[in-house]
Amino acid sequence: INAYLCGTFYEKSKFKLIDIEKKMAQEDVFKKLVSHCKEYGFVFPSSDIYDGLGAVYDYGQMGVELKNNIKKYWWDSMVLLHENIVGIDSAIFMHPTIWKASGHVDAFNDPLIDNKDSKKRYRADVLIEDQLAKYDDKINKEVAKAAKRFGESFDEAQFRSTNGRVLEHQAKRDALHTRFAKALNDGNLDELRQIIIDEEIVCPISGTKNWTEVRQFNLMFSTEMGSTSEGAMKIYLRPETAQGIFVNYLNVQKTGRMKVPFGIAQIGKAFRNEIVARQFIFRMREFEQMEMQFFVKPGTELDWFKKWKEIRLKWHKALGFGDASYRYHDHDKLAHYANAATDIEFLMPFGFKEVEGIHSRTNFDLSQHEKFSGKSIKYFDPELNESYTPYVIETSIGVDRMFLSIMSASYCEEQLENGESRVVLKLPAALAPVKLAVMPLVKKDGLPEKAREVIDSLKFHFHCQYDEKDSIGKRYRRQDAIGTPYCVTVDHQTLEDNCVTLRNRDTMQQERVAISELNNIIADRVSIDRKSTRLNSSHVALSR
Ligand code: GAP
């Protein structure tokens, strides 16, 4: 558990982790993380005093700061670092025909199946994905057992390609995967049900295989706008922010005098009536997206797709959680608008999960809006002296999933040398909600006044907290638990020499620094470009 909690987890090879004990440890970590989020003001269930509202959450006083910092990290990396990307903020309500044109009214569906005994509803594709994961688990367990038995001399690749049981599980997994991908691609609901029957998948609640047919269920929330004598207009809460960019693309291109290739970025709320809403803020009904649509010349889209895949992975890795925490997952089934798609997955406490999607959306959306609106939205290319409908590469990341990945990678329980333990959030300093806590050693002798002086000189530059209650040890623990990277203690000596003790959250080491130097020291250590210098150059180089 400690290995997981303290980050060494990421350095271990994957197969060694996936045994039952570790899985339980990970579930345990996840539960602890959820309660930590509530206890320290990061995330609360929505409508808490009314017992919550399914898959809807509120961000508390710490959560909103972390969330804002994540959004700033993304926004700056897109809009500040790229001369050819600009931002917009479009409305959530849009003309309903937009969702007809985009295909969401007809095709934004989940295949659902009910268990007749428990009356519980499931996504058929998720039941089958869970079954695939079970085969993976079986294989990984065999590998882990063998690794333990053979120790240092273990050759994993050879074992995987020769061991009878592994090969048997792998063959079943591959056959299921092929059949599943085909059923999804064909939109064959009967075949999805048949797979569930053939694989003998049972309802986790009733334990029975008494399944209904598979039906499609549209994920968009709708409401009504206006009330005229002819009746109100049915409108939708946007299920993605992307369409707000597409319908504004020509407004931005013309008013901003943008030349292809160029991008439009947007951060905003999206809504989906998710049926399988679980795992805390991983799958929500109201969530936030950070999306960027990059408009390119037809025929160049797959090159740009490759570039954006690289850029986006670098952005994630620059946070310093370790390369082994990320992987790409290329899609078998492409959405109706895409000619290539991949996910960037992060190793959450419940396995590798999608955090960001990168899609080559062709010219589908723009062409559809052209068709449905009857207006030309072609781009005139002055270099080619011709008009065309640009192709689009989309990068789309969920703020809440990013938040969850950062919290789970940062949450850490440590045993200290003095026998005590602490919970510390090792958040990247640039993202931490509070950058600096200022504490008088005691509540008398002019130390609180001096500490106030220090905080007053810094609070315009960083989010600071003043804390004078309880022992210094307890105050450090409170700041560790919310991930504050630095604490400053004002003591009697400070009144003499204008120096304070600066304590580092991760190493717990202390140094004596002059108050006049504090601003520079903290600014240097918590600034976003300190961590992402490499990222800056790669962004600029790749996006031109
Ligand atoms: N415009 C493309 C699009 O919306 P998507 O893969 O459906 O693509 C993009 O969503 C990202 O939005 C996902 O990678 C995920 O991070 C986030 N996301 C999607 N559904 C979500 C949900 N129900 N709750 C939280 N985040 C979600």
Short mmCIF file of C-alpha atoms and ligand atoms in Angstrom, two decimals, residues 108 239-242 272 274 281-285 287-289 291 293 337 343 354-357 359 361 394 396-398 400-401, ligand 1:
data_model
loop_
_atom_site.label_atom_id
_atom_site.label_comp_id
_atom_site.label_asym_id
_atom_site.label_seq_id
_atom_site.Cartn_x
_atom_site.Cartn_y
_atom_site.Cartn_z
CA PHE A 108 -25.19 10.02 -29.32
CA PRO A 239 -22.99 17.25 -24.44
CA GLU A 240 -19.64 18.65 -25.67
CA THR A 241 -18.25 22.18 -25.99
CA ALA A 242 -16.85 21.45 -29.46
CA ARG A 272 -24.58 13.86 -20.34
CA GLU A 274 -24.76 8.92 -18.07
CA ILE A 281 -15.90 12.49 -10.41
CA PHE A 282 -14.65 10.16 -13.15
CA ARG A 283 -18.03 9.91 -14.87
CA MET A 284 -20.40 12.75 -14.07
CA ARG A 285 -23.67 14.02 -15.47
CA PHE A 287 -18.78 18.09 -16.01
CA GLU A 288 -16.30 20.44 -17.59
CA GLN A 289 -14.29 20.07 -20.78
CA GLU A 291 -11.41 21.41 -25.92
CA GLN A 293 -10.28 22.35 -32.45
CA TYR A 337 -17.09 11.94 -37.34
CA ASP A 343 -7.16 8.39 -25.81
CA GLU A 354 -9.23 7.83 -20.40
CA VAL A 355 -8.45 11.40 -19.42
CA GLU A 356 -8.18 12.99 -22.84
CA GLY A 357 -9.37 12.18 -26.35
CA HIS A 359 -9.64 12.92 -32.65
CA ARG A 361 -12.71 14.74 -36.98
CA GLU A 394 -9.61 17.94 -31.76
CA SER A 396 -10.62 17.16 -25.64
CA ILE A 397 -9.86 16.73 -21.97
CA GLY A 398 -12.17 16.55 -18.96
CA ASP A 400 -12.77 16.72 -13.57
CA ARG A 401 -10.89 13.65 -14.78
N1 GAP B 1 -15.74 16.62 -28.22
C1 GAP B 1 -15.28 15.30 -28.08
C2 GAP B 1 -15.71 14.67 -26.86
O1 GAP B 1 -16.53 15.19 -26.12
P1 GAP B 1 -15.35 12.54 -25.39
O2 GAP B 1 -14.29 11.47 -25.49
O3 GAP B 1 -16.76 12.11 -25.33
O4 GAP B 1 -15.08 13.49 -26.63
C3 GAP B 1 -13.80 14.10 -24.00
O5 GAP B 1 -15.03 13.44 -24.13
C4 GAP B 1 -13.33 14.08 -22.57
O6 GAP B 1 -14.36 14.61 -21.71
C5 GAP B 1 -13.04 12.69 -22.02
O7 GAP B 1 -11.73 12.28 -22.34
C6 GAP B 1 -13.22 12.90 -20.53
O8 GAP B 1 -12.04 13.41 -19.95
C7 GAP B 1 -14.30 13.95 -20.45
N2 GAP B 1 -15.61 13.33 -20.17
C8 GAP B 1 -16.46 12.77 -21.06
N3 GAP B 1 -17.56 12.32 -20.44
C9 GAP B 1 -17.41 12.63 -19.13
C10 GAP B 1 -18.21 12.43 -17.97
N4 GAP B 1 -19.40 11.87 -18.04
N5 GAP B 1 -17.74 12.85 -16.77
C11 GAP B 1 -16.52 13.46 -16.69
N6 GAP B 1 -15.73 13.67 -17.75
C12 GAP B 1 -16.16 13.26 -18.95
#
